[in-house]
mmCIF file of C-alpha atoms in Angstrom:
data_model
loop_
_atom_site.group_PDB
_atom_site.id
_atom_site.type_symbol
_atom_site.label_atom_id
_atom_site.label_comp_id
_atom_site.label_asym_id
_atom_site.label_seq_id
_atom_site.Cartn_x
_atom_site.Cartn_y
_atom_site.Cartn_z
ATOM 1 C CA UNK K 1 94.691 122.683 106.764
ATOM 2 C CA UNK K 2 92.198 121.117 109.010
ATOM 3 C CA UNK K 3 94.647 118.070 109.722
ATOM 4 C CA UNK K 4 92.783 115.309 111.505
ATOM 5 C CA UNK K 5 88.877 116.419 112.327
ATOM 6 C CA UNK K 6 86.480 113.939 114.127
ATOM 7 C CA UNK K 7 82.770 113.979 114.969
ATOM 8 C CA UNK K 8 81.036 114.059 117.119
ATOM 9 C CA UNK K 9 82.837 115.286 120.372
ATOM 10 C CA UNK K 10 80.947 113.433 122.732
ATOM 11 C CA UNK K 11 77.945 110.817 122.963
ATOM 12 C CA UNK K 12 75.828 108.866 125.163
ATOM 13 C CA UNK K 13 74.340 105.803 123.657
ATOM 14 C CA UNK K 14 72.148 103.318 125.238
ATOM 15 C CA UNK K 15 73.191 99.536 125.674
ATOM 16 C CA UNK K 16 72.467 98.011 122.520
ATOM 17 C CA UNK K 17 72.124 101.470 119.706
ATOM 18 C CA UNK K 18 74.404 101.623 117.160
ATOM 19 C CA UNK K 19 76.413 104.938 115.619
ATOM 20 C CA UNK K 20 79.274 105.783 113.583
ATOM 21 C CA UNK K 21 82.035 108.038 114.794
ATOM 22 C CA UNK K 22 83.406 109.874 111.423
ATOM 23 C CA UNK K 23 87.160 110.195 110.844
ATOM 24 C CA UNK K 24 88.022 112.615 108.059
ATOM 25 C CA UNK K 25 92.083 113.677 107.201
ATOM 26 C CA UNK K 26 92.903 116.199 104.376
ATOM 27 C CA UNK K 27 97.134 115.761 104.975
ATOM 28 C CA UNK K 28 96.567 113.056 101.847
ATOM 29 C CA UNK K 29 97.988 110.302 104.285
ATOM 30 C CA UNK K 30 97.850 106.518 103.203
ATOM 31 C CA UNK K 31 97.630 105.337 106.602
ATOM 32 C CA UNK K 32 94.664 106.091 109.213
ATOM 33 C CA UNK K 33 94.302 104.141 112.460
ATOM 34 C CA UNK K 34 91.624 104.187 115.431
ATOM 35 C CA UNK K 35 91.981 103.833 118.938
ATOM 36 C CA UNK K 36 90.621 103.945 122.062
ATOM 37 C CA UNK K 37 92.195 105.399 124.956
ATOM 38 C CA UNK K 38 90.919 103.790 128.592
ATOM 39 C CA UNK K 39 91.891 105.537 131.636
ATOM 40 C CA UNK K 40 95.286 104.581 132.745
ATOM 41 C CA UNK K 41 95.404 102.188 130.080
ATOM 42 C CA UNK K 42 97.288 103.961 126.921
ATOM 43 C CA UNK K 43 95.627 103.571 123.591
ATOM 44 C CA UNK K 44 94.858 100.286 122.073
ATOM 45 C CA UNK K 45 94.943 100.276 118.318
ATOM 46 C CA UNK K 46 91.070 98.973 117.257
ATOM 47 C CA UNK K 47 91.489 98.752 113.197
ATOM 48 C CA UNK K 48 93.848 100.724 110.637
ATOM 49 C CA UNK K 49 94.134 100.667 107.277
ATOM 50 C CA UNK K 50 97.107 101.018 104.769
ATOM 51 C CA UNK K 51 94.810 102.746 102.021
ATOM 52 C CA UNK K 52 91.673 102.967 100.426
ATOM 53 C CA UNK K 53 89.441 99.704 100.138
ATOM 54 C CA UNK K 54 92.391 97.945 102.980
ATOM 55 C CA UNK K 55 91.528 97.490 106.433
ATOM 56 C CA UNK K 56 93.075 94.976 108.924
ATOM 57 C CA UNK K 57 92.249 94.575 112.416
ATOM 58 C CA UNK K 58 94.172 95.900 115.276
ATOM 59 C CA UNK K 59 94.578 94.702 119.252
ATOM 60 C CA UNK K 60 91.216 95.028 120.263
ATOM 61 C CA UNK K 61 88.618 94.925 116.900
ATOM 62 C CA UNK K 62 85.875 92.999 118.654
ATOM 63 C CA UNK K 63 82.310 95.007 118.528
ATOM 64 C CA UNK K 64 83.461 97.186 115.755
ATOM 65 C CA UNK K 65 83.535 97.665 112.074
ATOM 66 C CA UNK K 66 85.365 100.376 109.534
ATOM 67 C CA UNK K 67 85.489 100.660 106.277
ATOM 68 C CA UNK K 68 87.974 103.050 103.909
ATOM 69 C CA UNK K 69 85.772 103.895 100.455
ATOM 70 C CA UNK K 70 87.986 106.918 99.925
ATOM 71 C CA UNK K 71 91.519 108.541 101.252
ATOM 72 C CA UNK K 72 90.482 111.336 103.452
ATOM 73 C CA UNK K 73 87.901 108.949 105.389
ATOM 74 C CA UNK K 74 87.578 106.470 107.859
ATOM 75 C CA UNK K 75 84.720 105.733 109.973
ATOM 76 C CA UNK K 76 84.194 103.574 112.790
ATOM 77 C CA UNK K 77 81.002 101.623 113.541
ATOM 78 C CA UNK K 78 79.969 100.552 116.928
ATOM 79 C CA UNK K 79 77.222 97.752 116.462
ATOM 80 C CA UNK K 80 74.942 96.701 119.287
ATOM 81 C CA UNK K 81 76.727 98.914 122.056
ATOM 82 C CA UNK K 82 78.243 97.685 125.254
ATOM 83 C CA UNK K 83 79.067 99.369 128.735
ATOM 84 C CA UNK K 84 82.828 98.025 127.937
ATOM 85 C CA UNK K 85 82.693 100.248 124.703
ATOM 86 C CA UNK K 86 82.988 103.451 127.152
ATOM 87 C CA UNK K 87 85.944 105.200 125.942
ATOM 88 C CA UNK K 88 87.295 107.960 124.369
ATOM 89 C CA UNK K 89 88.211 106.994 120.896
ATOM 90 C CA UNK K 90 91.064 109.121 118.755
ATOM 91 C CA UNK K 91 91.134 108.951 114.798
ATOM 92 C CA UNK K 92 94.910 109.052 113.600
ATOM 93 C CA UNK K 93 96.836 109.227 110.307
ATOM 94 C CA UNK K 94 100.291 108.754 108.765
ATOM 95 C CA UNK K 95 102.336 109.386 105.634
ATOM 96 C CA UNK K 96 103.178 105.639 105.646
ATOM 97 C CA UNK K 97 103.976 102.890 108.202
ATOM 98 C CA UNK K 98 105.542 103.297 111.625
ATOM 99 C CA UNK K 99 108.143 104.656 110.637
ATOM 100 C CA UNK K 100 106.396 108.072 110.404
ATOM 101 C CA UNK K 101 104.545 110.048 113.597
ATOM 102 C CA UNK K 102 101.000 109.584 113.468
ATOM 103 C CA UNK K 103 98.598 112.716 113.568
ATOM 104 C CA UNK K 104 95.831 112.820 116.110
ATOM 105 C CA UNK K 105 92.741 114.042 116.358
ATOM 106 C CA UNK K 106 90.694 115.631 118.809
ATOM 107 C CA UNK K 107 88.931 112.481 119.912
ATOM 108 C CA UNK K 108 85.555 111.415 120.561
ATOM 109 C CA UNK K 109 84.280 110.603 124.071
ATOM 110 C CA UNK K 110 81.487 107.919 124.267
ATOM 111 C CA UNK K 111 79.702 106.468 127.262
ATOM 112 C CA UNK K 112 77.792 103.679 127.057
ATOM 113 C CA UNK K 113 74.880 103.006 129.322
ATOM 114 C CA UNK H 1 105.997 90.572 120.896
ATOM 115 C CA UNK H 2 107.085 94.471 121.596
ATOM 116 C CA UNK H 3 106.313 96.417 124.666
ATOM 117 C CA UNK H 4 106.469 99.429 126.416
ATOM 118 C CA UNK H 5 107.015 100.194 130.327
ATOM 119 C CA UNK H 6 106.259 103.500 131.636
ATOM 120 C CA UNK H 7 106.492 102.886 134.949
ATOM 121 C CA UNK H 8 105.967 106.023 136.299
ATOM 122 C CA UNK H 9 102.160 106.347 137.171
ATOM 123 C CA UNK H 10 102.361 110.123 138.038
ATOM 124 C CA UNK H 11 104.859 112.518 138.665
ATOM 125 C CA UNK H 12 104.168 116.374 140.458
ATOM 126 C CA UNK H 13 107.305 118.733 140.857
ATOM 127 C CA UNK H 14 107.628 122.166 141.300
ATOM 128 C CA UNK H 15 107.827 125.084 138.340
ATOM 129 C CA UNK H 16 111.482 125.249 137.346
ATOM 130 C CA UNK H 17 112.634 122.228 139.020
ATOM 131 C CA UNK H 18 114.131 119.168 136.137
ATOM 132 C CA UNK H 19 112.171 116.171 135.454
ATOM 133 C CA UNK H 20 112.676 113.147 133.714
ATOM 134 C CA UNK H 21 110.236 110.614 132.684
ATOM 135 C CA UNK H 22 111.150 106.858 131.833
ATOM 136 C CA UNK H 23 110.297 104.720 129.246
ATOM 137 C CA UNK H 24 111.618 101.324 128.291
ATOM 138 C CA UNK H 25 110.884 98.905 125.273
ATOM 139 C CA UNK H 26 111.035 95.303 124.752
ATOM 140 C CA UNK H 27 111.608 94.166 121.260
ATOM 141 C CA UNK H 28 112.672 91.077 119.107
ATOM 142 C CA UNK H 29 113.649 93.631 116.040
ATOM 143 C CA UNK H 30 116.419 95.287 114.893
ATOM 144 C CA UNK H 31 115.020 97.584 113.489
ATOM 145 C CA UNK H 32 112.084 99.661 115.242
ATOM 146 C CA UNK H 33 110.839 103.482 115.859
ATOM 147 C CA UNK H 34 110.454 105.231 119.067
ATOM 148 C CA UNK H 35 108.188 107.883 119.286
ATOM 149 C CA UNK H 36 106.829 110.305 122.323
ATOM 150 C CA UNK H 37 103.899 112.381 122.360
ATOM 151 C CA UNK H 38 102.276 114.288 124.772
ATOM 152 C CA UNK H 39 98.843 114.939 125.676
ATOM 153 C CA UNK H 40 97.521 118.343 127.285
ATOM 154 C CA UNK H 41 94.496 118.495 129.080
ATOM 155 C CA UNK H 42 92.621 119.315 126.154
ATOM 156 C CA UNK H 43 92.567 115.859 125.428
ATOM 157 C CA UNK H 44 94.792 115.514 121.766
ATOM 158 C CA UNK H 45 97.845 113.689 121.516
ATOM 159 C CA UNK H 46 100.785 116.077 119.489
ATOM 160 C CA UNK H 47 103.981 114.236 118.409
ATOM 161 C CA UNK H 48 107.754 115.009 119.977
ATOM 162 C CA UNK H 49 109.947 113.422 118.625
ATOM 163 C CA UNK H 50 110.637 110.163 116.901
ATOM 164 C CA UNK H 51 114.084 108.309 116.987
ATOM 165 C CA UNK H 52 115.052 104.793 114.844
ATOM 166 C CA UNK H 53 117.466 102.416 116.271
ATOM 167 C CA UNK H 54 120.514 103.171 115.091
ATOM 168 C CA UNK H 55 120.214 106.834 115.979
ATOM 169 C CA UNK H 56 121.468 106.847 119.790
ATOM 170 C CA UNK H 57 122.562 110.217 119.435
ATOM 171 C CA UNK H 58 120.803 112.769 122.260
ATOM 172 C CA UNK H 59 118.633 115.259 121.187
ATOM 173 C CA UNK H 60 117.690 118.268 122.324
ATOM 174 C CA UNK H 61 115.325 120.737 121.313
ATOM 175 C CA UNK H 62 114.620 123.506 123.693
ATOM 176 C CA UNK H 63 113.626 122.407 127.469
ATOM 177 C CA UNK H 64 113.274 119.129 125.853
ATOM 178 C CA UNK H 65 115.991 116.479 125.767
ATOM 179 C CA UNK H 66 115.703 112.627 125.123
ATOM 180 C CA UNK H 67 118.410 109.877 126.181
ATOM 181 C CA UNK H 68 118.217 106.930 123.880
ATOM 182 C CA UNK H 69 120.224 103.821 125.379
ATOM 183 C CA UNK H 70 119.862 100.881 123.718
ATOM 184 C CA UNK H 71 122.302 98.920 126.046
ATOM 185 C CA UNK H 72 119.103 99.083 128.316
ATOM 186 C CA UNK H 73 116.142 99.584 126.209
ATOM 187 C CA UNK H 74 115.333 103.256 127.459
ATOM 188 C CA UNK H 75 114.217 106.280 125.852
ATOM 189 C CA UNK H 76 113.859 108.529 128.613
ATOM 190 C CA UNK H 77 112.224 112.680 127.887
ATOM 191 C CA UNK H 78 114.071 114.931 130.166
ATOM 192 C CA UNK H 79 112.175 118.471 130.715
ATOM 193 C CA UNK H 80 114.016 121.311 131.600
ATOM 194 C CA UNK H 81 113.189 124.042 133.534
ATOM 195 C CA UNK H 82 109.736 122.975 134.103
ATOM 196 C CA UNK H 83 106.766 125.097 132.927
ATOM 197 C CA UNK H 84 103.002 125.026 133.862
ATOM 198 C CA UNK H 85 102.597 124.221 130.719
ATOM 199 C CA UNK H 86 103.904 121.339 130.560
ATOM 200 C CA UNK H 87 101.616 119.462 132.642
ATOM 201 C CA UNK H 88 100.386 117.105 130.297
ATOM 202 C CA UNK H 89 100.042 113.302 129.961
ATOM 203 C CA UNK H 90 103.325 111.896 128.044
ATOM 204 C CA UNK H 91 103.291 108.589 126.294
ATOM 205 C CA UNK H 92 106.146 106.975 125.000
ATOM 206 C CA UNK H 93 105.421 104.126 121.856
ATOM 207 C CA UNK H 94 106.997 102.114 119.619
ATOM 208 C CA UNK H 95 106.610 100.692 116.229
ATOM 209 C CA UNK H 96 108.344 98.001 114.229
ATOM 210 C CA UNK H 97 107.989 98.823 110.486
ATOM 211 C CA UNK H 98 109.568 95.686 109.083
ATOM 212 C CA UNK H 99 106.932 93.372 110.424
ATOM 213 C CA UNK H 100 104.565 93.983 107.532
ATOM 214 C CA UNK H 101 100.637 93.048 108.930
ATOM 215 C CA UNK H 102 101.430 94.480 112.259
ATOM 216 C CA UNK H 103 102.899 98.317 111.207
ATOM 217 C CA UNK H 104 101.529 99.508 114.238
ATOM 218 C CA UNK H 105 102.202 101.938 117.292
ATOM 219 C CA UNK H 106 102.458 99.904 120.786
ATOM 220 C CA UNK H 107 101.987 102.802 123.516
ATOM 221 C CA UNK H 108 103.095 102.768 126.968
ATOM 222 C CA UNK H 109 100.681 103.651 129.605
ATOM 223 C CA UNK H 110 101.674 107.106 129.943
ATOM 224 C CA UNK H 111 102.875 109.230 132.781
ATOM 225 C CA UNK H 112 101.043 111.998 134.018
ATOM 226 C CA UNK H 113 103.323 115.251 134.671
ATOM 227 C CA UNK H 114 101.923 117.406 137.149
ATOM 228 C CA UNK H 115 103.897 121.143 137.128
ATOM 229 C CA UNK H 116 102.913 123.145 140.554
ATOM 230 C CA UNK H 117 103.214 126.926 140.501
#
């Protein structure tokens, strides 16, 4: 039981490249969220989504795009990259809503330059 | 619109010595989540302990205890005979599960627990 697995680990993308940071959870969980987590700043939900083929936006969605095809996955697109996209950006799921704890994973670290 | 204060930047104490870090909320609801999770140096956040609202009972699980007080919106983590291991980042969040659209986690900014041998 793998839990909550992202990739990659780290990347450095030039101002203006695109990528996808993959998001993949095998605990069957409805819900899946992204964040990003700036220093001294706590994490700032980006985009969840309640279930396959449902996403909504979340505090700070601007620059980004997700989409939820199946149940295990959830990937984040960063289009046209920006120095304010430097981050390190955690994948999370849960049962349901917030009533249940949320399951991290090991994060991605991206700089922008 | 829900909030929460950690206002504790940064804490260092010595190995075995008691610390206890704050966290209040701000919310509209009567019904809402508290949650705290901690996040080692490694980088990955692992879950604590979640309480509802109309659980104010303490808990305690190990070295770990929580005081819920809703007469002043605090959910404070009390360690207990600190360990080197427990230096960590700690964030406290809450959620509000009745406000379908928004079923979301707001986070505190966290407090970084420094243990010294």
């Amino acid at each position: 039981n793998a839990g909550v697995t992202q990739t990659p680990k780290f990347r450095i993308l030039k101002i203006g490249q695109s990528m996808t940071l993959q998001c993949t959870q095998d605990m069957n969980h409805n819900y899946m969220y992204w964040y990003r987590q700036d220093p001294g700043m706590g994490l700032k939900l980006i985009y969840y989504s309640v279930g396959a083929g449902i996403t909504d936006k979340g505090e700070v969605p601007n620059g980004y795009n997700v989409s939820r095809s199946t149940t295990e996955d959830f990937p984040l697109r960063l289009e046209l990259a920006a120095p304010s996209q430097t981050s390190v950006y955690f994948c999370a799921s849960s049962y349901s809503s917030g009533v249940y704890e949320q399951y991290f994973g090991p994060g991605t670290r991206l700089t922008v330059t | 619109a829900q909030k929460v204060t950690q206002a504790q930047t940064e804490i260092s104490v010595v190995e075995k010595e008691d610390v206890t870090l704050d966290c209040v909320y701000e919310t509209r609801d009567t019904t809402y989540y508290l949650f705290w999770y901690k996040q080692p140096p490694s980088g990955e956040l692992v879950f604590l302990i979640r309480r509802n609202s109309f659980d104010e009972q303490n808990e305690i699980s190990g070295r770990y205890s929580w005081n819920f007080q809703k007469s002043t919106s605090s959910f404070n983590f009390t360690i207990t005979a600190s360990q080197v291991v427990d230096s960590a980042v700690y964030f406290c969040a809450l959620s509000e599960p009745a406000n379908f659209g928004n079923e979301k986690l707001t986070f505190g900014t966290g407090t970084r627990l420094t243990i010294i041998p």
